[in-house]
Amino acid sequence: MFRTALRNVLAHKARLLMTVLAVMLGVAFVSGTLVFTDTLSHAFRSQSAKSYDDVAVAVTSLGNEYDPAETHPGVSQKTLDEIRGLDGVAAAYGRVDGFAGVADPNGKLIGAGWSNKGSNFDPGKDGKDSAYTFTDGEGPLKADEIALDKDSAAKGEYKVGDRVRVATNGPVKEYTLSGIFTTKDGAVNAGGSLVLFDTAVAQEQYLKPGWYRNVTVTAAPGTDDAKLLDAVEPLLPENAEAKTGQAVADEQAEEIEQGLGALKQVLLGFAGIALFVGVFLISNTFSMLVAQRTRELALMRAVGASRRQITRSVLLEAGVVGAIASAVGFVLGVGLALGLRSGMAAFEMKIPAGPLVVTPTPVIAALAVGVLITMFAAWLPGRRAAKIPPVAAMNSVHAVATTKSLVVRNSIGAFVTAVGAVVIVWGAGMGGDGGRLRIAAGAFFALIGVIILIPLLSRPVIALIRPILTGPFGVAGKLAGQNAVRNPRRTGATASALAIGLTLVTGLSVLGVTVGKALDKMATDNIKADYMVSMANGGDLDRSAVTALEKVKGATAVSPQQAVQFELKKPGTGEKIFMAGSAVKAGDIERVLKVDVVQGSADSLANGQIAVAEKTAKKRGWKVGTALPVTFADEKQATLTIGAIYKDSEFLSPTLLDTKVVNEHETKPSIRQVFVKMAGGQSEANEKALLGALGENPAIRLMDHQDIRDEFGGTINMMLNILYGLLAMALIIAVLGVVNTLAMSVFERQQEIGMLRAIGLDRRRVKRMVRLEAVVISLFGALIGIGLGVFLGWAIGETLKAALTGYALVLPWDRIAIFLVLAGLVGVLASLWPARSAAKLNMLNAIKTE
Amino acid sequence: MTTTTPSGVQTAARTTATAAVAARATDLTKVYGQGETQVVALDGVSVDFRKAEFTAIMGPSGSGKSTLMHCVAGLDSISSGSARIGDTELTGLKDKQLTKLRRDKIGFIFQAFNLLPTLNALENITLPMDIAGRKPDQAWLDTVVETVGLSGRLKHRPTELSGGQQQRVAVARALAGRPEIMFADEPTGNLDSRSGAEVLGFLRNSVRELGQTVVMVTHDPVAASYADRVVFLADGRIVDEMADPTADRVLDRMKDFDAKGRTS
Ligand SMILES: Nc1ncnc2c1ncn2[C@@H]1O[C@H](COP(=O)(O)OP(=O)(O)OP(=O)(O)O)[C@@H](O)[C@H]1O
Ligand SMILES: [Mg+2]
């Protein structure tokens, strides 16, 4: 049996090549993902292990920097000195860190906002800080000195002695560069920037003079880390904890693993889609091979092979193909992993260097996935092969699929599709996460159902396309249209690959574009300000920024959005409720953001009253005039009267207060954004004035309307583009499927094509006929996919309706048109080779009878 | 039988004007392969196929009958010598021109019917005109359909027709374009004797009544007896010719070949 299977594989090399390619792509994706994430995780692990190499014990304080009442904001100088005095301690470094952005000579921020760190230089008795190795100059010892990591210094083209502008949360300051260093710090090695300040400056800036946030302890030779830990622990304040360096490194590795886990899952998801699509291609190929071998198989049955043996021989053949494809796919996957790694470098995401890690898992996964998927896909064709009666050997007519089996198939398909559609509509009506879950389940059923139904759908849908064919393309178009529906099963299986891919692409596009439009509309509807100011790292602005903005000439309204939390005692029960709110500038807030007051008046904010969003008020049973007993962050109590109730909006917190009411209770306000309205609206001059007032701070972002809209739309577009890229995989497999089907069709119709050539159809039109058939099949798949995708996009959109005011379904016709054109191109591309071989067919061989 | 249809008269008139030859092979040689495997399928064959005449080509298997037909019909290339359809010399024509020539001037009937299963009978009949982008001449089409007796079956697909009916559709398809010459390679090879006789009858009628020209390759002396003339091939050469053949005379001649084949 094995010999027969092997012989068959060799005999059908060309046809099986497509199957091999499809399996290979899927396997490459799976193994590539696994190898890539393994390699990445290994690199990060060894990186973090390295950075804690000589750390015996790491102390972390859990103190709250925003809490002025906190008497122990971290680890005190005294504690640090005590640790230094312990036996077995070689050195102990106090660390205090936070955000610090460095401006390049043009005033632009060096590095992305999320990875700009500042810390302190803490020299020991020898004048060295073991965490940093200076390649040039020395550590900062004066208040106006800083040191910079090597890469950042290179990016800004700074040399020791240069003046460098650095922004922390406060205003920008200029420092003298005292030194350039390298470090084992993971964030820096991943492409972040690091500024070292003098310890006193860093403490002042980030915590409190005399206090540290972390302490790292290095041990004298021969000291046990655990023993040292035991010695350190009693010295620490309550809100600090100590761990061995090894434990911290392990924790970091764990975190890295988790972070990569999400990436892994997304990538594997796409690999899954590729394989799912591949199943149809494989199944189709084997169906065709079986059909082609009907007589041969019947003969085997006639000479005594059992049904089981026939099925097994087909499965064995599939296994051989799967194994070959897996092996090649795995090699390809390793290449893919290498490519991904260098690809990420292009996105400024530096990955620590390390060897390519190939564990047994991806190898086993690749083989298992490849072989099992191929055998699974070949199972139905194998069973069909076994059903060929021995008498078919005597009969020249190929066994035609009975209409009964299509009737059964159609009924099942219709049922599954209907169930899927009902579940989807149900989920859409329900909304929320639960609704989306139901839609996902329904989508799965609907997709399977439509795929089962696809042979039935082929006739009517292709009938729709046909007029476009016969018109401009004459006979070739007419014949192509008819050929496309000749074998509905085959056409359907071929179109399925495209349909699945396009369902996902279209669904995502509808959703992305719709949500993008809704967000865009929301932004334009709600933001009346001309500019929005925020920190590049997403952190809090300093209060000085607000004051500076208020002083700008031409600023007609300036209001911060300052996050506030306060407690509320529930009347009667004494139960405490945490309320979130925003502190804003009374009077100005309505001029920079839309505040739709339904009861009372926004003017009441100026009188120290509170405004509440409609839904919150309704839920709590509050009205204008209700007095709320609140406790602020500093434990001070006050009674606030509700002065206004406003419509809920994505840009407003559930409660609004005037900054004056809040500020006396908070020393470090959490100012997320400041909105500014300028006389003369948006203009270059106004922008300049604002940037000037902010001190040309590289860490602060000034966004105009368009920037704000891009911020929303941009992320969505980027996400869509990444998804499109990954789904291109489905398209590639679809191309393979179409090639396969066409090659088979051309092979089966040799006689016909020969006859057509004999009676005067020229080569060009033979090619066109094949090409158009491919285009018709592709367009058919695309139409099905787009239809289903739009439906799914709509359904998921419905569940978002409640969360997105101004939601309205937008059908991205332009993109849909592009998808159709792409599908057409898939057809043209796929038909290149089959069309050529059809045109080159030897007419005489073709019309000769056996 | 007299030529009564107007078209027949017209064709007949033109025939006398142009030397009355529809196709001609002169010193035609066809060699397959090279070196040791070389086969000389046709060895200097010269033959005329006259207009409005029904010619049968006979000969033992492998004698080059099909090859001769393919070469003269522009389906296969020629090694040396010349082949013409009407006034057109085939040697040197590009594939495109040959295709056009076949489309416009030649009708084909194959042993295996070779109909398109996706088209119904009528569509199959008009396929050559569709390919050429010409409108079929309705009167002529009606005549052809009636001649082959398919009026009631035009909407049927080939799978719904018997072998004989399918071959009649093929005959109609070859006739429909009113070609200058029709070639048929063993058109009755796949048919029982009754259906075969019908198809042969139509071919003869198309010559006698419609003024068409037919060249038919056959193994069957009875089929050959429908022709006006039989050309005998052996080993790639024309060895004999017979006018107004009857089945018995053809059979006798063929037996002769067999005897020779055995002695040589
Ligand atoms: N494509 C080819 N390549 C090589 N030799 C060929 C080819 N086609 C035909 N021949 C050879 O040319 C000779 C003539 O073949 P042809 O098909 O014309 O014979 P035929 O008279 O039609 O025979 P039959 O009655 O069996 O159909 C044979 O010897 C055959 O083997
Ligand atoms: Mg022959």
mmCIF file of N, CA, C and O in Angstrom, chain A residues 520-577:
data_model
loop_
_atom_site.group_PDB
_atom_site.id
_atom_site.type_symbol
_atom_site.label_atom_id
_atom_site.label_comp_id
_atom_site.label_asym_id
_atom_site.label_seq_id
_atom_site.Cartn_x
_atom_site.Cartn_y
_atom_site.Cartn_z
ATOM 1 N N ASP A 520 -14.034 59.817 14.739
ATOM 2 C CA ASP A 520 -13.712 61.072 14.094
ATOM 3 C C ASP A 520 -14.835 62.084 14.309
ATOM 4 O O ASP A 520 -14.615 63.231 14.670
ATOM 5 N N LYS A 521 -16.043 61.603 14.126
ATOM 6 C CA LYS A 521 -17.213 62.462 14.278
ATOM 7 C C LYS A 521 -17.306 62.918 15.734
ATOM 8 O O LYS A 521 -17.604 64.089 16.024
ATOM 9 N N MET A 522 -17.041 61.962 16.625
ATOM 10 C CA MET A 522 -17.091 62.261 18.040
ATOM 11 C C MET A 522 -16.107 63.373 18.372
ATOM 12 O O MET A 522 -16.432 64.329 19.079
ATOM 13 N N ALA A 523 -14.895 63.238 17.836
ATOM 14 C CA ALA A 523 -13.872 64.239 18.125
ATOM 15 C C ALA A 523 -14.284 65.593 17.590
ATOM 16 O O ALA A 523 -14.218 66.609 18.294
ATOM 17 N N THR A 524 -14.753 65.625 16.353
ATOM 18 C CA THR A 524 -15.123 66.921 15.781
ATOM 19 C C THR A 524 -16.343 67.500 16.482
ATOM 20 O O THR A 524 -16.440 68.710 16.671
ATOM 21 N N ASP A 525 -17.267 66.642 16.886
ATOM 22 C CA ASP A 525 -18.475 67.148 17.542
ATOM 23 C C ASP A 525 -18.195 67.685 18.933
ATOM 24 O O ASP A 525 -18.840 68.616 19.395
ATOM 25 N N ASN A 526 -17.248 67.043 19.624
ATOM 26 C CA ASN A 526 -17.087 67.361 21.034
ATOM 27 C C ASN A 526 -15.984 68.351 21.344
ATOM 28 O O ASN A 526 -16.031 69.005 22.370
ATOM 29 N N ILE A 527 -14.981 68.401 20.467
ATOM 30 C CA ILE A 527 -13.856 69.287 20.782
ATOM 31 C C ILE A 527 -14.064 70.637 20.115
ATOM 32 O O ILE A 527 -14.099 70.741 18.900
ATOM 33 N N LYS A 528 -14.222 71.646 20.955
ATOM 34 C CA LYS A 528 -14.374 72.988 20.406
ATOM 35 C C LYS A 528 -13.043 73.713 20.455
ATOM 36 O O LYS A 528 -12.874 74.740 19.803
ATOM 37 N N ALA A 529 -12.135 73.199 21.281
ATOM 38 C CA ALA A 529 -10.836 73.842 21.425
ATOM 39 C C ALA A 529 -10.073 73.747 20.114
ATOM 40 O O ALA A 529 -10.374 72.908 19.273
ATOM 41 N N ASP A 530 -9.077 74.625 19.957
ATOM 42 C CA ASP A 530 -8.263 74.579 18.757
ATOM 43 C C ASP A 530 -7.082 73.638 18.955
ATOM 44 O O ASP A 530 -6.595 73.046 18.011
ATOM 45 N N TYR A 531 -6.634 73.521 20.210
ATOM 46 C CA TYR A 531 -5.447 72.711 20.470
ATOM 47 C C TYR A 531 -5.625 71.864 21.710
ATOM 48 O O TYR A 531 -6.347 72.238 22.638
ATOM 49 N N MET A 532 -4.935 70.731 21.708
ATOM 50 C CA MET A 532 -4.901 69.900 22.888
ATOM 51 C C MET A 532 -3.430 69.664 23.242
ATOM 52 O O MET A 532 -2.613 69.348 22.383
ATOM 53 N N VAL A 533 -3.115 69.839 24.524
ATOM 54 C CA VAL A 533 -1.735 69.683 24.976
ATOM 55 C C VAL A 533 -1.671 68.464 25.899
ATOM 56 O O VAL A 533 -2.529 68.309 26.774
ATOM 57 N N SER A 534 -0.668 67.598 25.683
ATOM 58 C CA SER A 534 -0.517 66.434 26.564
ATOM 59 C C SER A 534 0.941 66.013 26.594
ATOM 60 O O SER A 534 1.754 66.526 25.831
ATOM 61 N N MET A 535 1.268 65.078 27.483
ATOM 62 C CA MET A 535 2.640 64.596 27.543
ATOM 63 C C MET A 535 2.844 63.523 26.485
ATOM 64 O O MET A 535 1.970 62.690 26.260
ATOM 65 N N ALA A 536 4.032 63.526 25.895
ATOM 66 C CA ALA A 536 4.321 62.543 24.856
ATOM 67 C C ALA A 536 4.298 61.125 25.411
ATOM 68 O O ALA A 536 3.963 60.178 24.718
ATOM 69 N N ASN A 537 4.644 60.978 26.690
ATOM 70 C CA ASN A 537 4.691 59.630 27.259
ATOM 71 C C ASN A 537 3.357 59.227 27.874
ATOM 72 O O ASN A 537 3.250 58.196 28.510
ATOM 73 N N GLY A 538 2.342 60.064 27.690
ATOM 74 C CA GLY A 538 1.028 59.744 28.233
ATOM 75 C C GLY A 538 0.936 60.018 29.721
ATOM 76 O O GLY A 538 -0.061 59.688 30.368
ATOM 77 N N GLY A 539 1.942 60.641 30.283
ATOM 78 C CA GLY A 539 1.924 60.936 31.722
ATOM 79 C C GLY A 539 1.196 62.237 32.029
ATOM 80 O O GLY A 539 0.411 62.739 31.228
ATOM 81 N N ASP A 540 1.455 62.741 33.225
ATOM 82 C CA ASP A 540 0.767 63.947 33.659
ATOM 83 C C ASP A 540 1.581 65.199 33.354
ATOM 84 O O ASP A 540 2.803 65.198 33.462
ATOM 85 N N LEU A 541 0.863 66.255 33.024
ATOM 86 C CA LEU A 541 1.503 67.546 32.799
ATOM 87 C C LEU A 541 1.712 68.232 34.144
ATOM 88 O O LEU A 541 0.981 67.997 35.106
ATOM 89 N N ASP A 542 2.718 69.093 34.169
ATOM 90 C CA ASP A 542 2.952 69.869 35.371
ATOM 91 C C ASP A 542 1.981 71.040 35.403
ATOM 92 O O ASP A 542 1.538 71.528 34.357
ATOM 93 N N ARG A 543 1.668 71.496 36.608
ATOM 94 C CA ARG A 543 0.719 72.608 36.705
ATOM 95 C C ARG A 543 1.267 73.860 36.030
ATOM 96 O O ARG A 543 0.524 74.690 35.533
ATOM 97 N N SER A 544 2.604 73.936 35.995
ATOM 98 C CA SER A 544 3.210 75.119 35.379
ATOM 99 C C SER A 544 2.823 75.229 33.901
ATOM 100 O O SER A 544 2.763 76.330 33.348
ATOM 101 N N ALA A 545 2.568 74.059 33.261
ATOM 102 C CA ALA A 545 2.178 74.090 31.851
ATOM 103 C C ALA A 545 0.850 74.828 31.694
ATOM 104 O O ALA A 545 0.663 75.632 30.774
ATOM 105 N N VAL A 546 -0.088 74.570 32.612
ATOM 106 C CA VAL A 546 -1.399 75.224 32.530
ATOM 107 C C VAL A 546 -1.232 76.729 32.713
ATOM 108 O O VAL A 546 -1.782 77.535 31.941
ATOM 109 N N THR A 547 -0.458 77.101 33.718
ATOM 110 C CA THR A 547 -0.253 78.529 33.977
ATOM 111 C C THR A 547 0.380 79.196 32.768
ATOM 112 O O THR A 547 -0.026 80.284 32.362
ATOM 113 N N ALA A 548 1.372 78.482 32.172
ATOM 114 C CA ALA A 548 2.052 79.057 31.013
ATOM 115 C C ALA A 548 1.074 79.245 29.863
ATOM 116 O O ALA A 548 1.078 80.290 29.200
ATOM 117 N N LEU A 549 0.208 78.281 29.671
ATOM 118 C CA LEU A 549 -0.748 78.366 28.564
ATOM 119 C C LEU A 549 -1.747 79.495 28.793
ATOM 120 O O LEU A 549 -2.143 80.198 27.859
ATOM 121 N N GLU A 550 -2.153 79.660 30.036
ATOM 122 C CA GLU A 550 -3.131 80.704 30.340
ATOM 123 C C GLU A 550 -2.590 82.089 30.016
ATOM 124 O O GLU A 550 -3.339 82.997 29.676
ATOM 125 N N LYS A 551 -1.261 82.206 30.094
ATOM 126 C CA LYS A 551 -0.648 83.523 29.884
ATOM 127 C C LYS A 551 -0.436 83.844 28.418
ATOM 128 O O LYS A 551 -0.082 84.960 28.074
ATOM 129 N N VAL A 552 -0.621 82.839 27.531
ATOM 130 C CA VAL A 552 -0.362 83.077 26.104
ATOM 131 C C VAL A 552 -1.320 84.141 25.587
ATOM 132 O O VAL A 552 -2.520 84.103 25.875
ATOM 133 N N LYS A 553 -0.764 85.071 24.833
ATOM 134 C CA LYS A 553 -1.598 86.131 24.266
ATOM 135 C C LYS A 553 -2.547 85.512 23.238
ATOM 136 O O LYS A 553 -2.121 84.729 22.391
ATOM 137 N N GLY A 554 -3.814 85.804 23.317
ATOM 138 C CA GLY A 554 -4.749 85.264 22.337
ATOM 139 C C GLY A 554 -5.432 83.995 22.812
ATOM 140 O O GLY A 554 -6.326 83.480 22.140
ATOM 141 N N ALA A 555 -5.026 83.456 23.958
ATOM 142 C CA ALA A 555 -5.709 82.273 24.483
ATOM 143 C C ALA A 555 -7.013 82.722 25.125
ATOM 144 O O ALA A 555 -7.014 83.407 26.147
ATOM 145 N N THR A 556 -8.134 82.367 24.500
ATOM 146 C CA THR A 556 -9.410 82.869 25.000
ATOM 147 C C THR A 556 -10.027 81.914 26.015
ATOM 148 O O THR A 556 -10.849 82.323 26.821
ATOM 149 N N ALA A 557 -9.670 80.649 25.958
ATOM 150 C CA ALA A 557 -10.176 79.702 26.954
ATOM 151 C C ALA A 557 -9.140 78.603 27.133
ATOM 152 O O ALA A 557 -8.640 78.046 26.162
ATOM 153 N N VAL A 558 -8.804 78.323 28.375
ATOM 154 C CA VAL A 558 -7.829 77.276 28.679
ATOM 155 C C VAL A 558 -8.395 76.441 29.817
ATOM 156 O O VAL A 558 -8.723 76.977 30.873
ATOM 157 N N SER A 559 -8.576 75.154 29.580
ATOM 158 C CA SER A 559 -9.061 74.320 30.671
ATOM 159 C C SER A 559 -8.322 73.000 30.704
ATOM 160 O O SER A 559 -8.180 72.340 29.685
ATOM 161 N N PRO A 560 -7.852 72.610 31.869
ATOM 162 C CA PRO A 560 -7.243 71.294 31.983
ATOM 163 C C PRO A 560 -8.310 70.228 32.155
ATOM 164 O O PRO A 560 -9.460 70.536 32.474
ATOM 165 N N GLN A 561 -7.937 69.003 31.890
ATOM 166 C CA GLN A 561 -8.752 67.852 32.295
ATOM 167 C C GLN A 561 -7.877 67.141 33.301
ATOM 168 O O GLN A 561 -6.886 66.516 32.925
ATOM 169 N N GLN A 562 -8.263 67.268 34.560
ATOM 170 C CA GLN A 562 -7.406 66.797 35.629
ATOM 171 C C GLN A 562 -8.141 65.670 36.333
ATOM 172 O O GLN A 562 -9.257 65.861 36.817
ATOM 173 N N ALA A 563 -7.520 64.483 36.345
ATOM 174 C CA ALA A 563 -8.207 63.336 36.942
ATOM 175 C C ALA A 563 -8.308 63.516 38.449
ATOM 176 O O ALA A 563 -7.331 63.843 39.110
ATOM 177 N N VAL A 564 -9.508 63.333 38.989
ATOM 178 C CA VAL A 564 -9.738 63.487 40.423
ATOM 179 C C VAL A 564 -10.461 62.254 40.926
ATOM 180 O O VAL A 564 -11.296 61.686 40.219
ATOM 181 N N GLN A 565 -10.122 61.855 42.135
ATOM 182 C CA GLN A 565 -10.902 60.785 42.763
ATOM 183 C C GLN A 565 -11.313 61.238 44.142
ATOM 184 O O GLN A 565 -10.547 61.878 44.841
ATOM 185 N N PHE A 566 -12.534 60.951 44.481
ATOM 186 C CA PHE A 566 -12.957 61.271 45.850
ATOM 187 C C PHE A 566 -13.937 60.216 46.325
ATOM 188 O O PHE A 566 -14.485 59.450 45.521
ATOM 189 N N GLU A 567 -14.095 60.177 47.617
ATOM 190 C CA GLU A 567 -14.996 59.193 48.203
ATOM 191 C C GLU A 567 -16.322 59.836 48.525
ATOM 192 O O GLU A 567 -16.408 61.021 48.811
ATOM 193 N N LEU A 568 -17.318 59.008 48.524
ATOM 194 C CA LEU A 568 -18.657 59.516 48.772
ATOM 195 C C LEU A 568 -19.309 58.547 49.739
ATOM 196 O O LEU A 568 -19.226 57.342 49.561
ATOM 197 N N LYS A 569 -19.917 59.111 50.780
ATOM 198 C CA LYS A 569 -20.594 58.194 51.705
ATOM 199 C C LYS A 569 -22.018 58.018 51.243
ATOM 200 O O LYS A 569 -22.736 58.976 51.019
ATOM 201 N N LYS A 570 -22.402 56.795 51.092
ATOM 202 C CA LYS A 570 -23.786 56.535 50.688
ATOM 203 C C LYS A 570 -24.678 56.880 51.879
ATOM 204 O O LYS A 570 -24.436 56.391 52.985
ATOM 205 N N PRO A 571 -25.660 57.734 51.673
ATOM 206 C CA PRO A 571 -26.498 58.131 52.812
ATOM 207 C C PRO A 571 -27.172 56.914 53.445
ATOM 208 O O PRO A 571 -27.574 55.980 52.747
ATOM 209 N N GLY A 572 -27.266 56.933 54.764
ATOM 210 C CA GLY A 572 -27.920 55.813 55.441
ATOM 211 C C GLY A 572 -26.968 54.689 55.755
ATOM 212 O O GLY A 572 -26.612 54.463 56.905
ATOM 213 N N THR A 573 -26.496 53.989 54.725
ATOM 214 C CA THR A 573 -25.683 52.800 54.967
ATOM 215 C C THR A 573 -24.272 53.125 55.441
ATOM 216 O O THR A 573 -23.619 52.291 56.053
ATOM 217 N N GLY A 574 -23.772 54.292 55.089
ATOM 218 C CA GLY A 574 -22.403 54.642 55.454
ATOM 219 C C GLY A 574 -21.389 53.985 54.544
ATOM 220 O O GLY A 574 -20.184 54.101 54.738
ATOM 221 N N GLU A 575 -21.875 53.247 53.529
ATOM 222 C CA GLU A 575 -20.982 52.589 52.570
ATOM 223 C C GLU A 575 -20.265 53.642 51.723
ATOM 224 O O GLU A 575 -20.849 54.673 51.361
ATOM 225 N N LYS A 576 -19.001 53.346 51.438
ATOM 226 C CA LYS A 576 -18.220 54.323 50.674
ATOM 227 C C LYS A 576 -18.222 53.975 49.182
ATOM 228 O O LYS A 576 -18.083 52.823 48.803
ATOM 229 N N ILE A 577 -18.378 55.015 48.369
ATOM 230 C CA ILE A 577 -18.307 54.810 46.928
ATOM 231 C C ILE A 577 -17.159 55.674 46.407
ATOM 232 O O ILE A 577 -17.029 56.830 46.786
#
